[in-house]
Short mmCIF file of C-alpha atoms in Angstrom, two decimals:
data_model
loop_
_atom_site.label_atom_id
_atom_site.label_comp_id
_atom_site.label_asym_id
_atom_site.label_seq_id
_atom_site.Cartn_x
_atom_site.Cartn_y
_atom_site.Cartn_z
CA MET A 340 -101.98 136.41 -102.96
CA PRO A 341 -98.82 138.47 -102.38
CA HIS A 342 -100.61 140.50 -99.70
CA LEU A 343 -101.75 137.35 -97.91
CA LYS A 344 -98.21 135.93 -97.99
CA THR A 345 -96.91 139.17 -96.47
CA LEU A 346 -99.64 139.08 -93.82
CA VAL A 347 -98.73 135.53 -92.80
CA GLU A 348 -95.02 136.38 -92.64
CA ARG A 349 -95.64 139.60 -90.69
CA HIS A 350 -97.65 137.75 -88.04
CA GLU A 351 -95.77 134.45 -87.89
CA ASN A 352 -94.96 134.98 -84.19
CA ASP A 353 -98.37 136.35 -83.26
CA PRO A 354 -101.57 134.57 -82.21
CA PHE A 355 -102.77 134.70 -85.81
CA ALA A 356 -103.92 132.15 -88.36
CA LEU A 357 -104.95 132.53 -91.96
CA ILE A 358 -107.31 129.96 -93.42
CA GLY A 359 -108.29 130.05 -97.07
CA ILE A 360 -111.48 128.51 -98.41
CA ASN A 361 -111.69 127.98 -102.16
CA THR A 362 -114.96 127.60 -104.02
CA GLY A 363 -115.67 127.92 -107.70
CA ASP A 364 -112.47 126.50 -109.16
CA SER A 365 -112.12 122.99 -110.45
CA PRO A 366 -110.11 120.63 -108.24
CA ASP A 367 -107.21 120.79 -110.71
CA ALA A 368 -107.23 124.60 -110.83
CA TYR A 369 -107.31 124.73 -107.03
CA GLN A 370 -104.31 122.39 -106.70
CA LYS A 371 -102.41 124.32 -109.37
CA GLY A 372 -103.10 127.60 -107.57
CA VAL A 373 -101.87 126.23 -104.23
CA LYS A 374 -98.65 125.15 -105.91
CA ASP A 375 -98.16 128.17 -108.17
CA PHE A 376 -98.81 130.72 -105.42
CA GLY A 377 -96.79 128.79 -102.84
CA LEU A 378 -99.44 128.90 -100.14
CA THR A 379 -97.96 128.62 -96.67
CA TRP A 380 -101.27 128.70 -94.81
CA ILE A 381 -104.17 126.30 -94.41
CA SER A 382 -106.30 126.16 -97.53
CA ALA A 383 -109.44 124.11 -98.00
CA TYR A 384 -111.23 123.23 -101.21
CA GLN A 385 -115.02 123.38 -100.98
CA GLY A 386 -116.00 122.55 -104.55
CA GLN A 387 -117.32 124.36 -107.56
CA ALA A 388 -120.74 125.20 -106.14
CA MET A 389 -121.60 127.16 -103.02
CA SER A 390 -119.95 125.57 -100.03
CA PRO A 391 -121.32 125.06 -96.53
CA ILE A 392 -118.78 127.59 -95.25
CA SER A 393 -119.74 130.15 -97.90
CA ASP A 394 -123.39 129.62 -97.03
CA LEU A 395 -122.73 129.96 -93.30
CA TYR A 396 -120.90 133.27 -93.72
CA LYS A 397 -123.20 134.49 -96.51
CA VAL A 398 -120.41 134.98 -99.04
CA ARG A 399 -121.77 136.62 -102.17
CA GLY A 400 -118.59 137.75 -103.95
CA TYR A 401 -114.99 136.68 -104.28
CA PRO A 402 -112.63 137.16 -102.72
CA THR A 403 -114.35 137.78 -99.41
CA TYR A 404 -112.19 138.33 -96.36
CA LEU A 405 -113.45 137.66 -92.84
CA VAL A 406 -111.45 138.49 -89.74
CA LEU A 407 -112.63 136.71 -86.61
CA ASP A 408 -111.68 137.77 -83.11
CA THR A 409 -110.75 135.35 -80.33
CA ASP A 410 -114.45 134.86 -79.53
CA GLY A 411 -115.29 133.96 -83.14
CA THR A 412 -117.10 137.24 -83.77
CA ILE A 413 -116.66 138.74 -87.22
CA ALA A 414 -114.54 141.87 -86.77
CA TYR A 415 -114.14 142.57 -90.49
CA ARG A 416 -115.98 141.52 -93.63
CA GLY A 417 -115.01 142.85 -97.02
CA HIS A 418 -113.37 142.37 -100.37
CA ASN A 419 -110.23 144.46 -99.87
CA GLY A 420 -107.46 142.42 -98.29
CA LYS A 421 -105.39 145.45 -97.32
CA ALA A 422 -108.34 147.07 -95.55
CA MET A 423 -108.30 144.30 -92.94
CA ASP A 424 -104.70 145.00 -91.85
CA SER A 425 -105.60 147.63 -89.24
CA VAL A 426 -108.37 145.41 -87.84
CA ILE A 427 -105.89 142.55 -87.46
CA ALA A 428 -103.32 144.85 -85.83
CA ASP A 429 -105.89 146.12 -83.32
CA LEU A 430 -107.08 142.60 -82.47
CA LEU A 431 -103.51 141.37 -81.99
CA ALA A 432 -102.70 144.33 -79.74
CA LYS A 433 -105.72 143.46 -77.58
CA ALA A 434 -104.83 139.74 -77.56
CA LYS A 435 -101.28 140.48 -76.39
CA LYS A 436 -102.48 142.48 -73.37
#
């Protein structure tokens, strides 16, 4: 979570949005996590089973990070949050042109 907080802060003035989708936790654990981690971005709870969003994007492990470009194309898919930083930087540079 600290990396995601930093990412949101770093790009607060950029055309960037972070959306979290939580599956697997109980509703109480999800709410506690939102509060304890101080989430400042959109977060949705999808339930304890596979969610429609997880099914759509074929999520098989957690956490899974997806970076979408302005056309909605997946530019990055992986499990390492820091690995997506350069992809985000490149997409933002292109978007600002």
